[in-house]
Coordinates of N, CA and C in Angstrom, one line a residue:
M682 N 113.3 40.2 50.5 CA 112.1 41.1 50.6 C 110.9 40.6 49.8
P683 N 109.7 40.6 50.3 CA 108.5 40.0 49.6 C 108.3 40.9 48.4
N684 N 107.8 40.3 47.5 CA 107.2 40.9 46.4 C 106.0 41.9 46.7
L685 N 106.1 43.2 46.6 CA 105.2 44.1 47.0 C 104.1 44.4 46.0
A686 N 104.1 43.9 44.7 CA 103.2 44.2 43.7 C 102.0 43.5 44.3
P687 N 100.7 44.2 43.9 CA 99.5 43.6 44.4 C 99.2 42.3 43.9
I688 N 98.7 41.4 44.7 CA 98.6 40.0 44.2 C 97.1 40.0 43.7
Y689 N 96.0 40.7 44.4 CA 94.8 40.7 44.0 C 94.4 41.9 43.3
T690 N 93.7 41.8 42.2 CA 93.4 42.9 41.2 C 92.0 42.7 40.7
A691 N 91.4 43.7 40.0 CA 90.1 43.6 39.7 C 90.1 42.7 38.5
A692 N 91.2 42.4 37.7 CA 91.3 41.4 36.6 C 91.1 40.0 37.1
N693 N 91.9 39.6 38.1 CA 91.9 38.4 38.5 C 91.1 37.8 39.8
C694 N 90.3 38.8 40.1 CA 89.1 38.5 41.2 C 87.7 38.5 40.6
N695 N 87.1 37.5 41.2 CA 85.6 37.4 40.9 C 84.7 38.0 42.1
A696 N 83.8 38.6 41.9 CA 83.0 39.2 43.0 C 81.6 38.8 43.1
A697 N 81.1 38.5 44.3 CA 79.7 38.2 44.5 C 79.2 39.7 45.2
Y698 N 78.1 40.1 44.8 CA 77.7 41.4 45.4 C 76.1 41.7 45.3
Q699 N 75.7 42.6 46.3 CA 74.4 43.2 46.3 C 74.7 44.6 46.7
L700 N 74.5 45.4 45.9 CA 74.9 46.7 46.1 C 73.7 47.6 45.6
N701 N 73.0 48.2 46.6 CA 71.7 49.0 46.7 C 71.8 50.3 47.2
W702 N 71.4 51.3 46.5 CA 71.5 52.6 47.2 C 70.1 53.4 46.9
S703 N 69.8 54.3 47.7 CA 68.8 55.3 47.8 C 69.3 56.6 47.3
L704 N 69.0 57.1 46.2 CA 69.6 58.4 45.8 C 68.3 59.4 45.6
A705 N 68.5 60.5 46.2 CA 67.5 61.5 46.1 C 68.1 62.7 45.4
V706 N 67.6 63.2 44.4 CA 68.0 64.5 43.5 C 66.8 65.6 43.7
F707 N 67.3 66.7 43.6 CA 66.3 67.9 43.9 C 66.3 68.8 42.6
W708 N 65.1 68.7 42.1 CA 64.8 69.6 40.8 C 65.0 71.1 41.3
A709 N 65.3 71.9 40.4 CA 65.3 73.4 40.6 C 64.0 74.0 40.2
S710 N 63.1 73.2 39.6 CA 61.7 73.7 39.3 C 60.8 72.5 39.1
S711 N 59.5 72.8 38.9 CA 58.7 71.6 38.8 C 59.1 70.7 37.5
P712 N 59.3 69.4 37.8 CA 59.9 68.4 36.8 C 58.9 68.0 35.8
P713 N 59.3 67.5 34.7 CA 58.1 66.8 33.8 C 57.8 65.5 34.5
P714 N 56.7 64.9 34.0 CA 56.4 63.7 34.5 C 57.4 62.6 34.2
E715 N 57.5 61.5 35.1 CA 58.3 60.5 34.9 C 58.1 59.7 33.6
S716 N 56.9 59.6 33.1 CA 56.7 58.9 31.9 C 57.3 59.6 30.7
A717 N 57.7 60.8 30.9 CA 58.5 61.5 29.7 C 60.0 61.2 29.8
W718 N 60.5 60.6 30.8 CA 61.9 60.3 30.8 C 62.4 59.0 31.5
L719 N 61.6 58.5 32.2 CA 62.2 57.4 33.1 C 62.6 56.0 32.3
D720 N 61.8 55.7 31.3 CA 62.2 54.6 30.4 C 63.6 54.9 29.6
E721 N 63.7 55.9 29.3 CA 64.9 56.3 28.6 C 66.2 56.5 29.4
L722 N 65.8 57.0 30.6 CA 67.0 57.0 31.7 C 67.4 55.9 32.1
R723 N 66.4 54.8 32.3 CA 66.8 53.5 32.7 C 67.8 52.7 31.5
A724 N 67.4 52.9 30.4 CA 68.1 52.4 29.3 C 69.6 53.1 29.2
A725 N 69.6 54.5 29.4 CA 71.0 55.2 29.3 C 72.0 54.8 30.6
T726 N 71.3 54.8 31.7 CA 72.2 54.6 32.8 C 72.7 52.9 32.8
E727 N 71.9 52.0 32.2 CA 72.5 50.7 32.1 C 73.9 50.7 31.5
A728 N 74.2 51.6 30.5 CA 75.5 51.6 29.9 C 76.5 52.1 31.1
D729 N 76.3 52.6 32.0 CA 77.0 53.0 33.0 C 77.2 52.0 34.2
S730 N 76.6 50.8 34.0 CA 76.5 49.9 35.0 C 75.6 50.2 36.2
V731 N 74.8 51.1 35.9 CA 73.8 51.6 37.0 C 72.3 51.3 36.7
R732 N 71.7 50.6 37.4 CA 70.3 50.0 37.1 C 69.5 50.7 38.0
I733 N 68.4 51.2 37.5 CA 67.3 52.0 38.2 C 66.2 51.0 38.4
L734 N 66.0 50.4 39.7 CA 65.0 49.6 40.1 C 63.5 50.2 40.3
E735 N 63.6 51.5 41.0 CA 62.3 52.1 41.4 C 62.6 53.6 41.2
H736 N 61.5 54.3 41.0 CA 61.5 55.8 41.1 C 60.1 56.2 41.7
Y737 N 60.3 57.3 42.5 CA 59.1 58.0 43.0 C 59.4 59.5 43.6
S738 N 58.3 60.1 43.8 CA 58.8 61.5 44.3 C 58.0 61.6 45.7
P739 N 58.8 61.6 46.8 CA 58.2 61.7 48.1 C 57.5 63.1 48.3
R740 N 58.0 64.2 47.6 CA 57.5 65.5 47.7 C 57.8 66.3 46.5
E741 N 57.3 67.4 46.3 CA 57.5 68.2 45.2 C 59.0 68.5 45.0
R742 N 59.2 68.5 43.7 CA 60.6 68.6 43.3 C 61.7 67.8 43.9
V743 N 61.3 66.5 44.3 CA 62.4 65.6 44.6 C 62.0 64.3 43.9
S744 N 63.1 63.7 43.5 CA 63.1 62.4 42.8 C 63.9 61.5 43.6
Q745 N 63.3 60.4 44.1 CA 64.1 59.3 44.8 C 64.2 58.2 44.1
F746 N 65.4 57.4 43.9 CA 65.7 56.3 43.0 C 66.1 55.3 43.8
L747 N 65.7 54.2 43.7 CA 66.4 52.9 44.1 C 67.2 52.4 43.0
I748 N 68.5 52.3 43.3 CA 69.4 51.8 42.4 C 70.3 50.8 42.7
S749 N 70.8 49.9 41.7 CA 71.8 48.8 42.0 C 73.0 49.2 41.1
T750 N 74.2 48.9 41.6 CA 75.3 49.1 41.0 C 76.2 47.8 41.0
R751 N 77.4 47.8 40.2 CA 78.4 46.9 40.2 C 79.6 47.2 41.1
P752 N 80.4 46.2 41.6 CA 81.6 46.5 42.4 C 82.4 47.5 41.8
E753 N 82.7 47.7 40.6 CA 83.6 48.6 40.0 C 83.1 50.1 40.1
T754 N 81.8 50.2 40.4 CA 81.3 51.6 40.3 C 81.4 52.3 41.6
A755 N 82.0 53.4 41.7 CA 82.0 54.2 42.9 C 80.7 55.0 43.1
P756 N 80.2 55.2 44.2 CA 79.0 55.8 44.4 C 78.9 57.3 43.6
P757 N 79.7 58.0 43.6 CA 79.7 59.3 42.9 C 79.5 59.1 41.5
A758 N 80.1 58.0 41.0 CA 79.9 57.7 39.4 C 78.4 57.4 39.0
A759 N 77.9 56.7 40.1 CA 76.3 56.4 40.0 C 75.6 57.6 39.9
V760 N 75.9 58.7 40.9 CA 75.2 59.9 40.9 C 75.4 60.7 39.6
R761 N 76.4 60.8 39.1 CA 76.7 61.5 37.9 C 76.0 61.0 36.6
S762 N 75.9 59.5 36.8 CA 75.2 58.9 35.6 C 73.7 59.2 35.4
I763 N 73.1 59.2 36.7 CA 71.6 59.6 36.9 C 71.4 61.0 36.6
K764 N 72.2 61.8 37.2 CA 71.9 63.3 37.1 C 72.3 63.7 35.9
G765 N 73.4 63.4 35.3 CA 73.9 63.8 34.0 C 72.9 63.4 32.8
R766 N 72.7 62.1 32.8 CA 71.9 61.5 31.9 C 70.4 62.1 31.9
L767 N 69.9 62.3 33.0 CA 68.5 62.8 33.1 C 68.6 64.5 32.6
Q768 N 69.6 65.0 33.0 CA 69.9 66.4 32.6 C 69.7 66.5 31.1
H769 N 70.5 65.6 30.4 CA 70.4 65.5 29.0 C 69.0 65.3 28.3
L770 N 68.3 64.4 29.2 CA 66.9 64.1 28.6 C 66.0 65.2 28.8
V771 N 66.1 66.2 29.7 CA 65.1 67.2 29.9 C 65.6 68.5 29.6
R772 N 66.8 68.6 28.9 CA 67.6 69.8 28.7 C 66.9 70.9 27.8
K773 N 65.9 70.5 27.0 CA 65.2 71.6 26.2 C 64.2 72.3 27.2
R774 N 63.6 71.5 27.9 CA 62.6 72.2 28.9 C 63.2 72.7 30.1
L775 N 64.2 72.0 30.6 CA 64.9 72.6 31.9 C 66.4 72.4 31.6
P776 N 66.9 73.6 31.2 CA 68.4 73.7 31.0 C 69.2 73.3 32.2
K777 N 68.8 73.9 33.2 CA 69.5 73.6 34.5 C 68.6 73.0 35.5
A778 N 68.4 71.7 35.3 CA 67.3 71.0 35.9 C 67.5 70.8 37.5
F779 N 68.7 70.7 38.0 CA 68.9 70.2 39.3 C 69.8 71.3 40.2
H780 N 69.4 71.2 41.5 CA 70.4 71.6 42.5 C 71.6 70.8 42.6
R781 N 72.7 71.4 42.9 CA 73.8 70.6 43.1 C 74.0 69.5 44.0
N782 N 73.2 69.7 45.1 CA 73.2 68.6 46.3 C 72.4 67.4 46.0
Y783 N 72.6 66.4 46.8 CA 71.8 65.1 46.5 C 72.0 64.5 47.7
G784 N 71.1 63.5 47.9 CA 71.3 62.5 49.1 C 71.5 61.0 48.6
L785 N 72.5 60.3 49.2 CA 72.7 59.0 48.8 C 72.9 58.2 50.1
R786 N 72.3 57.0 50.1 CA 72.2 56.2 51.3 C 72.5 54.8 50.8
S787 N 73.4 54.0 51.4 CA 73.5 52.6 51.2 C 72.4 51.8 51.8
L788 N 71.8 50.8 51.2 CA 70.7 50.1 51.6 C 71.0 48.5 51.4
G789 N 70.5 47.7 52.2 CA 70.6 46.3 52.0 C 69.3 45.5 52.3
S790 N 69.3 44.2 52.0 CA 68.0 43.6 52.5 C 67.8 43.4 53.9
V791 N 68.9 43.7 54.5 CA 68.9 43.9 56.0 C 69.4 45.1 56.5
N792 N 69.3 45.6 57.7 CA 69.8 46.9 58.2 C 71.1 46.4 59.0
C793 N 71.8 47.4 59.5 CA 73.0 47.2 60.1 C 73.0 46.5 61.3
D794 N 72.0 46.5 62.2 CA 71.9 45.7 63.2 C 71.6 44.3 63.0
T795 N 71.1 44.0 61.8 CA 71.1 42.5 61.4 C 72.4 41.9 61.0
V796 N 73.2 42.8 60.4 CA 74.6 42.4 60.0 C 75.4 42.3 61.1
R797 N 75.3 43.2 62.2 CA 75.9 42.9 63.5 C 75.6 41.8 64.2
Q798 N 74.4 41.4 64.3 CA 74.0 40.3 65.0 C 74.4 39.1 64.2
Y799 N 74.5 38.9 63.1 CA 74.9 37.8 62.3 C 76.5 37.6 62.4
I800 N 77.2 38.7 62.4 CA 78.7 38.6 62.7 C 79.0 38.1 64.0
E801 N 78.3 38.6 65.0 CA 78.5 38.2 66.5 C 78.1 36.8 66.6
S802 N 77.1 36.4 66.1 CA 76.7 34.9 66.2 C 77.7 33.8 65.8
Q803 N 78.6 34.2 65.0 CA 79.7 33.3 64.4 C 80.7 32.9 65.4
T804 N 80.8 33.4 66.3 CA 81.9 32.9 67.3 C 81.1 32.5 68.4
S805 N 85.2 42.9 68.4 CA 84.1 43.3 67.6 C 84.0 44.8 68.2
S806 N 84.1 45.3 67.8 CA 84.1 46.5 68.2 C 82.9 47.2 67.9
S807 N 82.9 48.6 68.0 CA 81.8 49.6 67.7 C 81.3 49.5 66.3
H808 N 80.0 49.8 66.2 CA 79.5 50.0 64.8 C 78.9 51.4 64.6
A809 N 78.9 51.9 63.6 CA 78.3 53.2 63.5 C 77.5 53.2 62.1
R810 N 76.7 54.3 61.9 CA 75.8 54.4 60.9 C 76.2 55.5 59.8
Y811 N 76.3 54.9 58.5 CA 76.9 55.9 57.6 C 76.2 55.9 56.2
C812 N 76.5 56.7 55.4 CA 75.8 56.6 54.2 C 76.3 55.7 53.2
Y813 N 77.5 55.1 53.4 CA 78.3 54.1 52.6 C 78.8 53.1 53.3
N814 N 78.0 52.1 53.5 CA 78.3 50.9 54.5 C 78.6 49.6 53.6
L815 N 79.6 48.8 53.8 CA 79.6 47.5 53.2 C 79.9 46.4 54.2
H816 N 79.3 45.2 53.9 CA 79.8 43.9 54.5 C 80.6 43.2 53.5
V817 N 81.8 43.0 54.0 CA 82.9 42.4 53.1 C 83.2 41.0 53.7
V818 N 83.4 40.1 52.6 CA 83.6 38.7 53.1 C 84.7 38.1 52.1
F819 N 85.7 37.6 52.7 CA 86.7 36.7 52.0 C 86.8 35.3 52.5
V820 N 87.1 34.4 51.6 CA 87.1 33.1 51.9 C 88.6 32.6 51.9
S821 N 88.9 31.9 53.0 CA 90.3 31.3 52.9 C 90.7 30.4 51.9
S822 N 91.9 30.4 51.3 CA 92.4 29.4 50.4 C 92.3 28.2 50.9
R823 N 92.0 27.0 50.2 CA 92.1 25.8 50.7 C 93.3 25.1 51.2
R824 N 94.4 26.0 50.7 CA 95.7 25.5 51.2 C 96.1 26.2 52.4
D825 N 95.4 27.2 52.9 CA 95.8 28.1 53.9 C 94.7 28.2 54.8
V826 N 94.0 27.3 55.2 CA 93.0 27.3 56.3 C 93.8 27.5 57.6
E827 N 93.6 28.4 58.4 CA 94.4 28.6 59.6 C 93.8 28.7 60.8
I828 N 94.3 28.0 61.6 CA 93.6 27.7 63.1 C 94.4 28.4 64.1
R829 N 95.7 28.8 63.9 CA 96.4 29.3 64.9 C 96.0 30.7 65.5
A830 N 95.7 30.7 66.7 CA 95.3 32.1 67.3 C 96.2 33.2 66.9
Q831 N 97.6 33.0 66.9 CA 98.3 34.2 66.8 C 98.3 34.6 65.2
V832 N 98.1 33.7 64.4 CA 98.1 34.2 63.0 C 96.8 34.9 62.8
L833 N 95.7 34.4 63.3 CA 94.4 34.9 63.2 C 94.2 36.3 63.7
D834 N 95.0 36.6 64.9 CA 95.1 37.9 65.5 C 95.8 38.7 64.6
Q835 N 96.9 38.3 64.0 CA 97.8 39.1 63.2 C 96.9 39.6 61.9
R836 N 96.2 38.8 61.3 CA 95.1 39.2 60.3 C 94.2 40.2 60.9
R837 N 93.5 40.1 61.9 CA 92.7 40.9 62.6 C 93.4 42.3 62.6
R838 N 94.6 42.3 63.2 CA 95.3 43.5 63.4 C 95.7 44.3 62.1
M839 N 95.8 43.5 61.1 CA 96.0 44.1 59.8 C 94.7 44.9 59.3
V840 N 93.7 44.2 59.5 CA 92.4 44.8 59.0 C 92.1 46.1 59.8
V841 N 92.4 46.1 61.2 CA 92.3 47.3 61.9 C 93.2 48.4 61.3
A842 N 94.5 48.1 61.2 CA 95.4 49.0 60.9 C 95.1 49.7 59.4
A843 N 94.7 48.7 58.5 CA 94.2 49.2 57.2 C 93.1 50.2 57.2
A844 N 92.1 49.9 58.0 CA 91.0 50.6 58.1 C 91.4 52.1 58.6
E845 N 92.3 52.0 59.7 CA 92.8 53.3 60.2 C 93.4 54.2 59.1
K846 N 94.4 53.5 58.3 CA 95.1 54.2 57.4 C 94.2 54.7 56.2
K847 N 93.3 54.1 55.9 CA 92.4 54.4 54.8 C 91.1 55.4 55.2
G848 N 91.1 55.6 56.5 CA 90.0 56.7 57.0 C 88.7 55.8 56.9
H849 N 88.9 54.6 57.1 CA 87.5 53.8 57.2 C 86.9 53.7 58.4
L850 N 85.7 53.6 58.7 CA 85.1 53.4 60.1 C 84.8 51.9 60.1
L851 N 85.5 51.0 61.0 CA 85.4 49.7 61.0 C 84.4 49.4 62.0
G852 N 83.4 48.5 61.7 CA 82.6 48.1 62.6 C 82.7 46.6 63.1
N853 N 81.9 45.9 63.2 CA 81.9 44.5 63.9 C 82.5 43.6 62.8
G854 N 83.5 42.7 63.1 CA 84.0 41.6 62.3 C 84.5 40.4 63.0
Q855 N 84.8 39.6 62.2 CA 85.4 38.2 62.7 C 86.3 37.7 61.8
V856 N 87.6 37.2 62.3 CA 88.4 36.4 61.4 C 88.4 35.1 62.0
L857 N 87.9 34.0 61.2 CA 87.9 32.8 61.4 C 88.7 31.9 60.5
A858 N 88.8 30.6 60.9 CA 89.7 29.7 60.0 C 89.4 29.7 58.4
E859 N 87.9 29.6 58.2 CA 87.6 29.4 56.8 C 87.3 30.7 56.0
H860 N 87.0 31.7 56.9 CA 86.7 33.0 56.2 C 86.9 34.5 57.2
I861 N 86.9 35.4 56.7 CA 86.9 36.6 57.4 C 85.6 37.6 56.7
H862 N 85.1 38.2 57.7 CA 84.1 39.1 57.2 C 84.0 40.4 58.4
F863 N 83.7 41.5 57.8 CA 83.6 42.7 58.6 C 82.7 43.7 57.9
A864 N 82.2 44.7 58.7 CA 81.5 45.9 58.4 C 82.3 47.0 58.4
V865 N 82.2 47.9 57.3 CA 83.1 49.1 57.2 C 82.3 50.1 56.6
G866 N 82.6 51.4 57.1 CA 82.1 52.7 56.5 C 83.2 53.0 55.6
C867 N 82.9 53.5 54.4 CA 83.8 53.8 53.4 C 83.9 55.2 53.0
N868 N 84.9 55.6 52.3 CA 85.0 56.8 51.7 C 84.2 56.9 50.3
L869 N 83.5 57.9 50.1 CA 82.6 57.9 48.9 C 83.2 57.8 47.6
E870 N 84.5 58.2 47.4 CA 85.0 58.1 46.1 C 85.4 56.6 45.8
E871 N 85.4 55.8 46.7 CA 86.0 54.4 46.5 C 84.9 53.4 46.1
S872 N 85.3 52.7 45.0 CA 84.3 51.7 44.6 C 84.2 50.5 45.6
P873 N 83.2 49.8 45.6 CA 83.2 48.6 46.5 C 84.4 47.5 46.2
G874 N 84.6 47.4 45.0 CA 85.5 46.5 44.4 C 86.9 47.0 44.9
E875 N 87.3 48.4 44.7 CA 88.5 48.8 45.3 C 88.7 48.7 46.9
V876 N 87.7 48.7 47.5 CA 87.7 48.6 48.9 C 88.1 47.0 49.2
A877 N 87.4 46.2 48.6 CA 87.6 44.8 49.0 C 89.0 44.3 48.6
I878 N 89.5 44.6 47.4 CA 90.7 44.3 47.0 C 92.0 44.8 47.8
S879 N 91.8 46.2 48.0 CA 92.8 46.8 48.8 C 92.9 46.0 50.3
Y880 N 91.9 45.5 51.0 CA 91.9 44.6 52.1 C 92.6 43.4 51.8
L881 N 92.2 42.8 50.6 CA 92.9 41.5 50.2 C 94.3 41.6 50.2
N882 N 94.9 42.7 49.6 CA 96.3 42.8 49.5 C 97.0 43.2 50.8
N883 N 96.3 43.8 51.6 CA 96.9 44.2 52.9 C 97.0 42.8 53.8
L884 N 96.0 42.0 53.5 CA 96.0 40.8 54.5 C 97.0 39.9 53.7
A885 N 97.4 40.0 52.5 CA 98.4 39.2 51.9 C 99.7 39.5 52.4
F886 N 99.9 40.8 52.5 CA 101.3 41.5 53.0 C 101.6 41.0 54.3
T887 N 100.6 40.7 55.2 CA 101.0 40.3 56.5 C 101.7 38.9 56.5
E888 N 101.6 38.1 55.2 CA 102.3 36.9 55.1 C 103.1 36.6 54.0
G889 N 103.8 37.7 53.6 CA 104.7 37.5 52.7 C 104.3 37.6 51.2
M890 N 103.1 38.2 51.2 CA 102.4 38.5 49.8 C 102.0 37.2 49.3
R891 N 101.5 36.2 50.1 CA 100.9 35.1 49.8 C 99.4 35.2 49.7
P892 N 98.8 34.5 48.7 CA 97.4 34.6 48.6 C 96.7 33.8 49.4
V893 N 96.5 34.2 50.6 CA 95.9 33.2 51.7 C 94.5 33.1 51.6
Y894 N 93.8 34.1 50.8 CA 92.3 34.1 50.5 C 92.2 33.8 49.1
E895 N 91.0 33.3 48.8 CA 90.7 33.0 47.5 C 90.6 34.1 46.5
F896 N 90.6 34.2 45.2 CA 90.5 35.3 44.5 C 89.1 35.6 44.1
V897 N 88.3 35.9 45.2 CA 86.9 36.1 45.0 C 86.5 36.7 46.3
F898 N 85.5 37.7 46.2 CA 85.0 38.5 47.4 C 83.5 38.6 47.3
Y899 N 83.1 39.0 48.5 CA 81.5 39.3 48.4 C 81.5 40.6 49.1
V900 N 80.8 41.8 48.4 CA 80.6 43.1 49.0 C 79.1 43.3 48.9
G901 N 78.5 43.7 50.0 CA 77.1 44.0 50.2 C 76.8 45.4 50.9
T902 N 75.9 46.1 50.3 CA 75.6 47.4 51.0 C 74.6 47.3 52.2
F903 N 74.7 48.0 53.2 CA 73.7 47.8 54.2 C 73.6 49.2 54.9
G904 N 72.5 49.5 55.6 CA 72.4 50.8 56.2 C 71.5 51.0 57.4
E905 N 71.1 52.2 57.9 CA 70.3 52.5 59.0 C 69.0 51.8 58.7
Y906 N 68.5 51.7 57.3 CA 67.2 51.3 56.9 C 67.4 50.1 56.0
D907 N 66.5 49.1 56.1 CA 66.6 48.0 54.9 C 65.5 48.6 53.8
L908 N 65.7 47.8 52.7 CA 65.0 48.2 51.7 C 63.4 48.2 51.8
G909 N 63.0 47.3 52.8 CA 61.6 47.3 53.0 C 61.1 48.7 53.7
A910 N 61.9 49.1 54.7 CA 61.7 50.3 55.3 C 61.7 51.7 54.5
V911 N 62.5 51.6 53.5 CA 62.7 52.8 52.7 C 61.5 52.9 51.6
W912 N 61.2 51.7 51.1 CA 60.6 51.6 50.0 C 59.0 50.9 50.2
Q913 N 58.6 51.1 51.4 CA 57.3 50.5 51.8 C 56.1 51.0 51.3
H914 N 56.3 52.1 50.4 CA 55.2 52.9 49.7 C 54.7 52.0 48.6
Q915 N 55.6 51.1 48.1 CA 55.2 50.5 46.9 C 54.1 49.4 47.2

């Protein structure tokens, strides 16, 4: 029996990432000007690994933030960081500053059509548009560069099966000798790092829990709109 303990963990993997989000929060009444809280909020959320890149108000009682996060940060944690810390900053003036709802959308330097075209150009199934989309890349171990079609297809089928089990919406992808990459719509409560590491371990399982991919991964957000389209007001 192969060892079923996870090979890949957050502690032993290195991550490359570009994780950007557009977050809209809705004030219950007219908010104080951003000059009264934005700088303090930026400093406070840094402690939660949430970086506020931009803020503006597209309409009355709406604050829209462009934020970046780290792979270990699940999207809801970023929302809690901004809403919770901002509520603390304005609590004297607005004891209940926000409505409970919010809007969150993954963004990237390119949109989902560009990611799809890039993947297809390298040699795929359907793709869809969701609020939490990742482009995931793994690099083959130097000792395990695989060219046999049967083995590559086995890895492809494992990614498909894992996505189905996790309730992920799998978009385009390619399993190549040197690397594997795919687009996936994720569950909101999962961090990007958790998503990547879970697929790494599922792929290792197909080959007796051998680390056939390097202990490194790339995760990047993308969405229906790219950064330029969403933030062209700047």
